[in-house]
mmCIF file of C-alpha atoms in Angstrom:
data_model
loop_
_atom_site.group_PDB
_atom_site.id
_atom_site.type_symbol
_atom_site.label_atom_id
_atom_site.label_comp_id
_atom_site.label_asym_id
_atom_site.label_seq_id
_atom_site.Cartn_x
_atom_site.Cartn_y
_atom_site.Cartn_z
ATOM 1 C CA MET I 1 -7.964 -6.119 21.946
ATOM 2 C CA SER I 2 -5.415 -6.381 19.142
ATOM 3 C CA GLN I 3 -3.041 -3.556 18.249
ATOM 4 C CA LEU I 4 -3.321 -2.173 14.715
ATOM 5 C CA LYS I 5 -0.501 -1.160 12.371
ATOM 6 C CA PHE I 6 -0.549 1.879 10.102
ATOM 7 C CA HIS I 7 1.571 2.528 7.017
ATOM 8 C CA TRP I 8 1.849 5.571 4.758
ATOM 9 C CA PHE I 9 2.559 6.027 1.023
ATOM 10 C CA LEU I 10 5.343 7.586 -1.060
ATOM 11 C CA PRO I 11 3.872 9.323 -4.147
ATOM 12 C CA THR I 12 6.426 8.270 -6.741
ATOM 13 C CA ASN I 13 3.511 7.725 -9.168
ATOM 14 C CA GLY I 14 3.483 11.172 -10.758
ATOM 15 C CA GLY I 15 4.298 13.233 -7.694
ATOM 16 C CA ASP I 16 2.083 14.952 -5.155
ATOM 17 C CA GLY I 17 -0.152 17.977 -4.979
ATOM 18 C CA ARG I 18 -3.147 19.742 -3.487
ATOM 19 C CA GLN I 19 -5.456 17.976 -5.911
ATOM 20 C CA VAL I 20 -5.890 14.284 -6.607
ATOM 21 C CA VAL I 21 -3.015 13.118 -8.786
ATOM 22 C CA GLY I 22 -4.764 10.760 -11.165
ATOM 23 C CA GLY I 23 -3.627 7.972 -13.436
ATOM 24 C CA GLY I 24 -2.196 4.565 -12.722
ATOM 25 C CA HIS I 25 -3.056 1.047 -13.890
ATOM 26 C CA GLY I 26 -2.022 1.814 -17.421
ATOM 27 C CA VAL I 27 -3.328 5.403 -17.417
ATOM 28 C CA GLY I 28 -0.854 8.302 -17.432
ATOM 29 C CA ALA I 29 -0.414 10.261 -14.214
ATOM 30 C CA GLY I 30 -2.192 13.589 -13.894
ATOM 31 C CA ALA I 31 -0.614 16.932 -13.181
ATOM 32 C CA SER I 32 1.030 17.499 -9.797
ATOM 33 C CA GLY I 33 2.589 20.481 -8.086
ATOM 34 C CA ARG I 34 5.288 18.592 -6.186
ATOM 35 C CA PRO I 35 7.622 16.338 -8.185
ATOM 36 C CA ALA I 36 8.725 13.054 -6.662
ATOM 37 C CA SER I 37 12.151 14.350 -5.676
ATOM 38 C CA VAL I 38 14.361 12.841 -3.000
ATOM 39 C CA PRO I 39 14.134 15.977 -0.790
ATOM 40 C CA TYR I 40 10.322 16.015 -0.908
ATOM 41 C CA LEU I 41 9.847 12.261 -0.575
ATOM 42 C CA GLY I 42 12.357 12.406 2.258
ATOM 43 C CA GLN I 43 10.152 14.949 4.032
ATOM 44 C CA ILE I 44 7.188 12.588 3.745
ATOM 45 C CA ALA I 45 9.206 9.575 4.903
ATOM 46 C CA ARG I 46 10.680 11.368 7.924
ATOM 47 C CA SER I 47 7.277 12.765 8.892
ATOM 48 C CA ALA I 48 5.656 9.333 8.630
ATOM 49 C CA GLU I 49 8.412 7.904 10.790
ATOM 50 C CA GLN I 50 8.034 10.608 13.433
ATOM 51 C CA LEU I 51 4.250 10.278 13.534
ATOM 52 C CA GLY I 52 4.296 6.534 14.172
ATOM 53 C CA PHE I 53 3.653 4.927 10.805
ATOM 54 C CA GLU I 54 5.427 1.581 10.516
ATOM 55 C CA ALA I 55 6.241 1.572 6.806
ATOM 56 C CA ALA I 56 5.700 3.422 3.529
ATOM 57 C CA LEU I 57 4.299 1.750 0.430
ATOM 58 C CA THR I 58 6.118 2.625 -2.786
ATOM 59 C CA PRO I 59 4.174 1.708 -5.952
ATOM 60 C CA ALA I 60 5.330 -0.025 -9.127
ATOM 61 C CA GLY I 61 4.385 0.516 -12.743
ATOM 62 C CA ALA I 62 5.269 2.297 -15.951
ATOM 63 C CA TRP I 63 4.030 5.611 -14.527
ATOM 64 C CA CYS I 64 6.177 5.384 -11.352
ATOM 65 C CA GLU I 65 9.748 5.959 -10.377
ATOM 66 C CA ASP I 66 11.408 2.599 -9.744
ATOM 67 C CA ALA I 67 10.478 1.454 -6.244
ATOM 68 C CA TRP I 68 13.714 -0.385 -5.423
ATOM 69 C CA ILE I 69 15.965 2.544 -6.313
ATOM 70 C CA SER I 70 13.692 5.185 -4.751
ATOM 71 C CA THR I 71 13.429 3.443 -1.404
ATOM 72 C CA ALA I 72 17.123 2.537 -1.289
ATOM 73 C CA MET I 73 17.895 6.251 -1.584
ATOM 74 C CA LEU I 74 15.308 7.206 1.030
ATOM 75 C CA SER I 75 16.495 4.598 3.519
ATOM 76 C CA THR I 76 19.537 6.793 4.096
ATOM 77 C CA VAL I 77 17.453 9.739 5.320
ATOM 78 C CA THR I 78 15.310 7.712 7.750
ATOM 79 C CA GLU I 79 16.120 5.571 10.763
ATOM 80 C CA ARG I 80 13.230 3.253 11.608
ATOM 81 C CA LEU I 81 10.700 3.473 8.793
ATOM 82 C CA GLN I 82 10.264 0.299 6.768
ATOM 83 C CA PHE I 83 9.669 0.360 3.025
ATOM 84 C CA LEU I 84 6.885 -1.684 1.466
ATOM 85 C CA VAL I 85 8.404 -2.043 -2.004
ATOM 86 C CA ALA I 86 5.987 -2.975 -4.768
ATOM 87 C CA PHE I 87 7.461 -5.120 -7.522
ATOM 88 C CA ARG I 88 6.275 -7.287 -10.370
ATOM 89 C CA PRO I 89 7.448 -10.900 -10.467
ATOM 90 C CA GLY I 90 8.510 -12.098 -13.870
ATOM 91 C CA LEU I 91 10.198 -8.862 -14.905
ATOM 92 C CA ILE I 92 13.346 -10.048 -13.132
ATOM 93 C CA SER I 93 14.491 -13.558 -12.322
ATOM 94 C CA PRO I 94 13.482 -15.071 -8.965
ATOM 95 C CA PHE I 95 17.118 -15.487 -7.951
ATOM 96 C CA LEU I 96 17.918 -11.855 -8.677
ATOM 97 C CA ALA I 97 14.809 -10.717 -6.769
ATOM 98 C CA ALA I 98 15.770 -12.860 -3.792
ATOM 99 C CA GLN I 99 19.306 -11.437 -3.927
ATOM 100 C CA MET I 100 18.090 -7.829 -4.203
ATOM 101 C CA ALA I 101 15.747 -8.310 -1.264
ATOM 102 C CA GLY I 102 18.558 -9.797 0.786
ATOM 103 C CA THR I 103 20.851 -6.891 -0.021
ATOM 104 C CA PHE I 104 18.199 -4.300 0.808
ATOM 105 C CA GLN I 105 17.228 -6.046 4.047
ATOM 106 C CA ASN I 106 20.757 -6.541 5.287
ATOM 107 C CA LEU I 107 22.091 -3.085 4.370
ATOM 108 C CA SER I 108 19.019 -1.210 5.637
ATOM 109 C CA GLY I 109 18.941 -2.968 8.989
ATOM 110 C CA GLY I 110 15.860 -5.081 8.304
ATOM 111 C CA ARG I 111 13.584 -2.364 6.882
ATOM 112 C CA LEU I 112 12.231 -4.121 3.776
ATOM 113 C CA LEU I 113 8.700 -5.388 3.178
ATOM 114 C CA LEU I 114 7.607 -6.660 -0.247
ATOM 115 C CA ASN I 115 4.345 -5.939 -2.043
ATOM 116 C CA VAL I 116 3.930 -8.440 -4.881
ATOM 117 C CA VAL I 117 1.993 -6.954 -7.815
ATOM 118 C CA THR I 118 1.185 -9.521 -10.488
ATOM 119 C CA GLY I 119 0.008 -6.919 -13.003
ATOM 120 C CA GLY I 120 -3.561 -6.436 -14.174
ATOM 121 C CA GLU I 121 -3.023 -4.782 -17.567
ATOM 122 C CA SER I 122 -1.592 -6.824 -20.421
ATOM 123 C CA HIS I 123 -0.981 -3.704 -22.523
ATOM 124 C CA GLU I 124 1.248 -2.266 -19.792
ATOM 125 C CA GLN I 125 3.041 -5.565 -19.150
ATOM 126 C CA ARG I 126 3.976 -5.681 -22.838
ATOM 127 C CA MET I 127 5.861 -2.398 -22.350
ATOM 128 C CA PHE I 128 8.180 -4.390 -20.072
ATOM 129 C CA GLY I 129 8.476 -7.216 -22.600
ATOM 130 C CA ASP I 130 6.021 -9.482 -20.741
ATOM 131 C CA PHE I 131 3.513 -11.089 -23.112
ATOM 132 C CA LEU I 132 1.809 -13.560 -20.779
ATOM 133 C CA ASP I 133 -1.941 -13.257 -20.290
ATOM 134 C CA LYS I 134 -3.453 -12.702 -16.841
ATOM 135 C CA GLU I 135 -3.800 -16.411 -16.073
ATOM 136 C CA GLY I 136 -0.210 -17.027 -17.108
ATOM 137 C CA ARG I 137 1.026 -14.161 -14.926
ATOM 138 C CA TYR I 138 -0.559 -15.698 -11.836
ATOM 139 C CA GLU I 139 0.882 -19.119 -12.686
ATOM 140 C CA ARG I 140 4.324 -17.545 -13.039
ATOM 141 C CA CYS I 141 3.871 -15.563 -9.820
ATOM 142 C CA ASP I 142 3.114 -18.784 -7.952
ATOM 143 C CA GLU I 143 6.308 -20.362 -9.301
ATOM 144 C CA PHE I 144 8.308 -17.196 -8.628
ATOM 145 C CA LEU I 145 7.315 -16.971 -4.973
ATOM 146 C CA GLU I 146 8.004 -20.662 -4.426
ATOM 147 C CA VAL I 147 11.568 -20.263 -5.697
ATOM 148 C CA VAL I 148 12.196 -17.021 -3.783
ATOM 149 C CA THR I 149 10.896 -18.293 -0.439
ATOM 150 C CA ARG I 150 12.904 -21.510 -0.756
ATOM 151 C CA LEU I 151 16.047 -19.485 -1.466
ATOM 152 C CA TRP I 152 15.387 -17.302 1.570
ATOM 153 C CA ALA I 153 14.991 -20.469 3.657
ATOM 154 C CA GLY I 154 18.551 -21.466 2.725
ATOM 155 C CA GLU I 155 17.740 -24.230 0.253
ATOM 156 C CA THR I 156 19.720 -25.047 -2.835
ATOM 157 C CA VAL I 157 16.948 -24.852 -5.400
ATOM 158 C CA THR I 158 16.547 -26.692 -8.658
ATOM 159 C CA PHE I 159 13.154 -25.901 -10.090
ATOM 160 C CA GLN I 160 11.516 -26.648 -13.417
ATOM 161 C CA GLY I 161 8.153 -24.970 -13.846
ATOM 162 C CA ARG I 162 5.938 -24.048 -16.723
ATOM 163 C CA HIS I 163 7.290 -20.485 -16.806
ATOM 164 C CA LEU I 164 10.467 -20.420 -14.693
ATOM 165 C CA GLN I 165 13.462 -22.607 -14.094
ATOM 166 C CA VAL I 166 16.591 -22.401 -11.962
ATOM 167 C CA GLU I 167 19.367 -24.915 -11.401
ATOM 168 C CA GLU I 168 21.326 -25.394 -8.168
ATOM 169 C CA ALA I 169 20.532 -21.858 -7.022
ATOM 170 C CA THR I 170 21.960 -20.937 -3.625
ATOM 171 C CA LEU I 171 21.671 -17.523 -2.016
ATOM 172 C CA ALA I 172 24.941 -16.566 -0.335
ATOM 173 C CA GLN I 173 23.535 -13.557 1.574
ATOM 174 C CA ARG I 174 20.094 -14.393 2.920
ATOM 175 C CA PRO I 175 17.868 -11.597 4.245
ATOM 176 C CA ASP I 176 17.785 -11.283 8.011
ATOM 177 C CA PRO I 177 14.971 -11.209 8.886
ATOM 178 C CA VAL I 178 13.119 -12.594 5.882
ATOM 179 C CA PRO I 179 10.836 -9.760 4.645
ATOM 180 C CA ASP I 180 7.091 -10.201 4.903
ATOM 181 C CA VAL I 181 5.279 -10.640 1.589
ATOM 182 C CA TYR I 182 2.178 -8.489 1.025
ATOM 183 C CA PHE I 183 -0.119 -9.575 -1.771
ATOM 184 C CA GLY I 184 -3.274 -8.078 -3.269
ATOM 185 C CA GLY I 185 -5.786 -9.144 -5.873
ATOM 186 C CA SER I 186 -9.480 -9.980 -5.986
ATOM 187 C CA SER I 187 -9.716 -12.688 -8.662
ATOM 188 C CA ASP I 188 -9.910 -16.375 -7.783
ATOM 189 C CA ALA I 189 -6.387 -16.874 -9.117
ATOM 190 C CA ALA I 190 -5.068 -14.043 -6.950
ATOM 191 C CA LEU I 191 -6.689 -15.381 -3.796
ATOM 192 C CA LYS I 192 -5.157 -18.819 -4.354
ATOM 193 C CA VAL I 193 -1.645 -17.402 -4.774
ATOM 194 C CA ALA I 194 -2.114 -15.220 -1.696
ATOM 195 C CA ALA I 195 -3.229 -18.215 0.355
ATOM 196 C CA ARG I 196 -0.098 -20.131 -0.618
ATOM 197 C CA HIS I 197 2.562 -17.458 -0.276
ATOM 198 C CA ALA I 198 1.478 -14.180 1.360
ATOM 199 C CA ASP I 199 2.138 -13.111 4.922
ATOM 200 C CA VAL I 200 -0.345 -10.226 4.577
ATOM 201 C CA TYR I 201 -3.287 -10.172 2.170
ATOM 202 C CA LEU I 202 -4.112 -6.618 1.045
ATOM 203 C CA THR I 203 -7.481 -5.437 -0.249
ATOM 204 C CA TRP I 204 -8.629 -2.056 -1.473
ATOM 205 C CA GLY I 205 -11.099 -0.080 0.622
ATOM 206 C CA GLU I 206 -14.530 -1.485 -0.042
ATOM 207 C CA PRO I 207 -17.224 -1.233 2.673
ATOM 208 C CA PRO I 208 -16.413 -3.326 5.754
ATOM 209 C CA GLU I 209 -18.969 -6.033 4.956
ATOM 210 C CA ALA I 210 -17.429 -6.635 1.512
ATOM 211 C CA VAL I 211 -13.956 -6.676 3.055
ATOM 212 C CA ALA I 212 -15.076 -9.227 5.651
ATOM 213 C CA GLU I 213 -16.487 -11.467 2.903
ATOM 214 C CA LYS I 214 -13.217 -11.359 0.962
ATOM 215 C CA ILE I 215 -11.160 -12.068 4.078
ATOM 216 C CA ALA I 216 -13.340 -15.091 4.856
ATOM 217 C CA ARG I 217 -12.605 -16.494 1.388
ATOM 218 C CA VAL I 218 -8.853 -15.996 1.712
ATOM 219 C CA ARG I 219 -8.810 -17.348 5.273
ATOM 220 C CA LYS I 220 -10.456 -20.595 4.125
ATOM 221 C CA LEU I 221 -8.047 -20.981 1.205
ATOM 222 C CA ALA I 222 -5.086 -20.348 3.522
ATOM 223 C CA ALA I 223 -6.398 -22.890 6.046
ATOM 224 C CA ASP I 224 -6.569 -25.457 3.248
ATOM 225 C CA GLU I 225 -2.841 -24.779 2.718
ATOM 226 C CA GLY I 226 -2.172 -25.112 6.449
ATOM 227 C CA ARG I 227 -1.381 -21.400 6.771
ATOM 228 C CA GLU I 228 -2.629 -18.317 8.652
ATOM 229 C CA LEU I 229 -2.371 -14.832 7.141
ATOM 230 C CA ARG I 230 -2.687 -11.293 8.387
ATOM 231 C CA TYR I 231 -4.990 -8.858 6.562
ATOM 232 C CA GLY I 232 -4.586 -5.240 5.488
ATOM 233 C CA VAL I 233 -6.553 -2.570 3.626
ATOM 234 C CA ARG I 234 -5.362 0.168 1.261
ATOM 235 C CA LEU I 235 -7.220 3.473 1.709
ATOM 236 C CA HIS I 236 -6.881 7.223 1.407
ATOM 237 C CA THR I 237 -7.789 9.483 4.302
ATOM 238 C CA ILE I 238 -9.198 12.971 4.879
ATOM 239 C CA ALA I 239 -9.189 13.535 8.644
ATOM 240 C CA ARG I 240 -10.068 16.837 10.307
ATOM 241 C CA GLU I 241 -11.121 18.109 13.730
ATOM 242 C CA THR I 242 -14.756 18.221 12.628
ATOM 243 C CA SER I 243 -16.806 16.218 10.159
ATOM 244 C CA ASP I 244 -17.827 19.388 8.301
ATOM 245 C CA ALA I 245 -14.208 20.387 7.777
ATOM 246 C CA ALA I 246 -13.321 16.947 6.420
ATOM 247 C CA TRP I 247 -16.230 16.848 3.983
ATOM 248 C CA SER I 248 -15.433 20.402 2.866
ATOM 249 C CA GLU I 249 -11.961 19.189 1.933
ATOM 250 C CA ALA I 250 -13.448 16.244 0.009
ATOM 251 C CA ALA I 251 -15.702 18.712 -1.834
ATOM 252 C CA ARG I 252 -12.685 20.890 -2.661
ATOM 253 C CA LEU I 253 -10.852 17.898 -4.141
ATOM 254 C CA LEU I 254 -13.932 16.990 -6.157
ATOM 255 C CA GLU I 255 -14.215 20.519 -7.527
ATOM 256 C CA GLY I 256 -10.685 20.149 -8.887
ATOM 257 C CA ILE I 257 -11.711 17.150 -11.012
ATOM 258 C CA SER I 258 -13.212 17.999 -14.400
ATOM 259 C CA GLU I 259 -15.772 15.909 -16.249
ATOM 260 C CA GLU I 260 -13.245 15.596 -19.071
ATOM 261 C CA GLN I 261 -10.680 14.122 -16.681
ATOM 262 C CA ILE I 262 -13.227 11.643 -15.381
ATOM 263 C CA ALA I 263 -14.174 10.518 -18.883
ATOM 264 C CA ASN I 264 -10.556 10.128 -20.000
ATOM 265 C CA VAL I 265 -9.342 8.246 -16.928
ATOM 266 C CA GLN I 266 -12.424 6.075 -16.568
ATOM 267 C CA GLY I 267 -12.120 5.069 -20.210
ATOM 268 C CA GLY I 268 -8.547 3.977 -19.625
ATOM 269 C CA LEU I 269 -9.267 2.159 -16.355
ATOM 270 C CA LYS I 270 -12.043 0.135 -17.958
ATOM 271 C CA ARG I 271 -9.343 -1.560 -20.035
ATOM 272 C CA SER I 272 -7.917 -3.043 -16.842
ATOM 273 C CA GLU I 273 -8.062 -6.815 -16.443
ATOM 274 C CA ALA I 274 -7.834 -6.509 -12.649
ATOM 275 C CA GLU I 275 -10.909 -7.653 -10.740
ATOM 276 C CA GLY I 276 -10.044 -5.236 -7.939
ATOM 277 C CA GLN I 277 -10.029 -2.301 -10.368
ATOM 278 C CA ARG I 278 -13.415 -3.380 -11.702
ATOM 279 C CA ARG I 279 -14.761 -3.345 -8.159
ATOM 280 C CA MET I 280 -13.334 0.141 -7.551
ATOM 281 C CA LEU I 281 -15.014 1.463 -10.710
ATOM 282 C CA ALA I 282 -18.310 -0.043 -9.618
ATOM 283 C CA LEU I 283 -18.143 1.973 -6.390
ATOM 284 C CA ASN I 284 -17.891 5.397 -8.064
ATOM 285 C CA GLN I 285 -19.912 4.647 -11.237
ATOM 286 C CA GLY I 286 -17.939 7.333 -13.082
ATOM 287 C CA THR I 287 -20.049 10.151 -11.625
ATOM 288 C CA LYS I 288 -19.663 12.806 -8.950
ATOM 289 C CA ASP I 289 -23.020 11.846 -7.447
ATOM 290 C CA GLY I 290 -23.541 9.439 -4.541
ATOM 291 C CA LEU I 291 -19.872 9.040 -3.644
ATOM 292 C CA GLU I 292 -20.376 8.360 0.066
ATOM 293 C CA ILE I 293 -20.802 4.618 -0.438
ATOM 294 C CA TYR I 294 -20.772 3.803 3.298
ATOM 295 C CA PRO I 295 -20.793 6.125 6.307
ATOM 296 C CA ASN I 296 -17.535 8.123 6.144
ATOM 297 C CA LEU I 297 -16.248 6.115 3.138
ATOM 298 C CA TRP I 298 -15.911 8.228 -0.033
ATOM 299 C CA ALA I 299 -15.246 6.908 -3.554
ATOM 300 C CA GLY I 300 -14.239 10.221 -5.152
ATOM 301 C CA VAL I 301 -10.518 9.501 -5.504
ATOM 302 C CA GLY I 302 -11.234 6.575 -7.820
ATOM 303 C CA LEU I 303 -12.841 8.853 -10.404
ATOM 304 C CA VAL I 304 -9.395 9.774 -11.710
ATOM 305 C CA ARG I 305 -6.941 7.482 -9.918
ATOM 306 C CA GLY I 306 -6.344 3.832 -10.656
ATOM 307 C CA GLY I 307 -5.919 1.364 -7.833
ATOM 308 C CA ALA I 308 -7.058 2.441 -4.390
ATOM 309 C CA GLY I 309 -10.021 4.737 -4.997
ATOM 310 C CA THR I 310 -11.738 5.229 -1.641
ATOM 311 C CA ALA I 311 -11.019 7.498 1.318
ATOM 312 C CA MET I 312 -12.052 7.576 4.943
ATOM 313 C CA VAL I 313 -13.543 11.051 5.462
ATOM 314 C CA GLY I 314 -14.609 12.556 8.760
ATOM 315 C CA SER I 315 -13.653 13.804 12.186
ATOM 316 C CA TYR I 316 -10.945 12.052 14.148
ATOM 317 C CA ASP I 317 -13.578 10.154 16.143
ATOM 318 C CA GLU I 318 -15.534 9.166 13.016
ATOM 319 C CA ILE I 319 -12.477 7.834 11.232
ATOM 320 C CA ALA I 320 -11.380 5.976 14.368
ATOM 321 C CA ASP I 321 -14.856 4.403 14.436
ATOM 322 C CA LEU I 322 -14.508 3.295 10.810
ATOM 323 C CA VAL I 323 -11.019 1.926 11.492
ATOM 324 C CA GLU I 324 -12.502 -0.182 14.276
ATOM 325 C CA GLN I 325 -15.219 -1.449 11.937
ATOM 326 C CA TYR I 326 -12.528 -2.626 9.549
ATOM 327 C CA ALA I 327 -10.716 -4.222 12.487
ATOM 328 C CA GLU I 328 -13.901 -6.111 13.364
ATOM 329 C CA ALA I 329 -13.985 -7.331 9.747
ATOM 330 C CA GLY I 330 -10.504 -8.813 10.249
ATOM 331 C CA ILE I 331 -8.171 -5.991 9.162
ATOM 332 C CA GLU I 332 -4.962 -5.592 11.183
ATOM 333 C CA GLU I 333 -2.913 -3.249 8.968
ATOM 334 C CA PHE I 334 -3.861 -0.012 7.192
ATOM 335 C CA VAL I 335 -1.897 1.377 4.227
ATOM 336 C CA LEU I 336 -2.968 5.007 3.925
ATOM 337 C CA SER I 337 -2.364 8.111 1.824
ATOM 338 C CA GLY I 338 -3.861 11.546 1.188
ATOM 339 C CA TYR I 339 -3.448 14.749 -0.810
ATOM 340 C CA PRO I 340 -1.004 16.277 -0.203
ATOM 341 C CA HIS I 341 0.758 13.324 1.398
ATOM 342 C CA LEU I 342 2.910 15.449 3.690
ATOM 343 C CA GLU I 343 0.054 17.418 5.255
ATOM 344 C CA GLU I 344 -2.409 14.526 5.392
ATOM 345 C CA ALA I 345 0.133 12.397 7.256
ATOM 346 C CA TYR I 346 -0.006 14.983 10.044
ATOM 347 C CA TRP I 347 -3.812 15.269 10.027
ATOM 348 C CA PHE I 348 -4.128 11.519 10.526
ATOM 349 C CA GLY I 349 -1.013 11.057 12.651
ATOM 350 C CA GLU I 350 -1.767 13.860 15.101
ATOM 351 C CA GLY I 351 -5.549 13.436 15.072
ATOM 352 C CA VAL I 352 -6.667 9.856 14.519
ATOM 353 C CA LEU I 353 -3.702 7.901 15.871
ATOM 354 C CA PRO I 354 -3.890 9.511 19.344
ATOM 355 C CA GLU I 355 -7.617 8.725 19.439
ATOM 356 C CA LEU I 356 -6.915 5.095 18.566
ATOM 357 C CA ALA I 357 -4.215 5.044 21.248
ATOM 358 C CA ARG I 358 -6.790 6.230 23.794
ATOM 359 C CA ARG I 359 -9.015 3.338 22.719
ATOM 360 C CA GLY I 360 -6.175 0.857 23.186
ATOM 361 C CA ARG I 361 -5.942 0.030 19.454
ATOM 362 C CA TRP I 362 -2.560 1.576 18.630
ATOM 363 C CA GLN I 363 0.761 2.503 20.162
ATOM 364 C CA HIS I 364 3.724 4.311 18.661
ATOM 365 C CA PRO I 365 6.265 1.734 17.395
ATOM 366 C CA ALA I 366 9.283 3.745 18.588
ATOM 367 C CA PRO I 367 10.195 4.489 22.204
ATOM 368 C CA VAL I 368 9.145 7.908 23.442
ATOM 369 C CA THR I 369 12.190 10.138 23.789
ATOM 370 C CA THR I 370 12.718 12.400 26.774
ATOM 371 C CA ARG I 371 12.402 16.022 25.783
ATOM 372 C CA SER I 372 13.596 19.126 27.575
ATOM 373 C CA THR I 373 10.933 21.001 29.535
ATOM 374 C CA ILE I 374 12.899 24.263 29.346
ATOM 375 C CA PRO I 375 10.965 26.689 27.142
ATOM 376 C CA PHE I 376 12.704 28.158 24.132
ATOM 377 C CA GLY I 377 14.513 31.376 25.076
ATOM 378 C CA ALA I 378 14.132 30.814 28.841
ATOM 379 C CA PRO I 379 16.383 32.856 31.176
ATOM 380 C CA GLY I 380 19.890 31.525 31.368
ATOM 381 C CA LYS I 381 19.577 29.724 28.016
ATOM 382 C CA ALA I 382 20.798 31.434 24.888
ATOM 383 C CA ALA I 383 18.568 30.943 21.877
ATOM 384 C CA SER I 384 20.946 30.017 19.086
#
């Protein structure tokens, strides 16, 4: 029985709060009660590390704090946690990206993972000065990743592509180890690039059968390239001791979403060129009705948030059951989040992860430290 990996999320996309912070994918972020400050994000990162999450995804986009700078700052307040840094190829040169990744990896002690985001909204890409269409962005991404991976392998690279070119490029400080590349996307073009370059293919949280179908497609494409990939899923979570308590929390979040918000955000998200975003919108249908689209899988987050729009909702046992269903579909890694991110990390980390450990599906990535058994304020010990 394979061991599963779990990652958390750093809400640099508009901050955090006790309601769903909407926006993303070209839509402005909604209101939040907790700004994305270093002290608060540091709390989330340290908590995720303590609870046993392997890494923290940090998003990219016009509505986010810069992922490279944010995570570089947070690496100094954590010890083991890796950072899954989202970035968009084409906005910087492949040599510079390879150099930045090498610097981050070497100075952080090997704690960098890379999430390649090609970009699904032309109107947002143009804000960055990128005027390629979607097809062109995937062609450029393919060229970009070829150059970067060859540089990391120690080659001197001369490359002339349709979109990119470098001449006698040599990376003096190579990353050690080379960071894994995570890649998402649901279009045919995305799947082909993932098959050629990704270490981990990421999908958003559709029902397990749909996830299994997508994995089968990517696995075949990767086999045609002579490669094997790992597979991950991006989900939110609402875990509680009882199913009723979890669904009550989902209902509370839904009550905090107005019909006006839904109309505004859905209108913006429908402009997206991303196939994955289209599939997320199809799950919630822009209405508060019928949001449990599969047992313990809730599409309410996607009413006002771009990108990942589904949440696992239920008791610790129920969510562990759903995790195992995804594992049976081929998923090995879970990138999770919840509102607020600090509290939800504890609900999942202290509730679901121990249950998965009992089932033999997870173990804490850090050694267990020996702790004193002397109670606080015991005789002979001064409480300072």
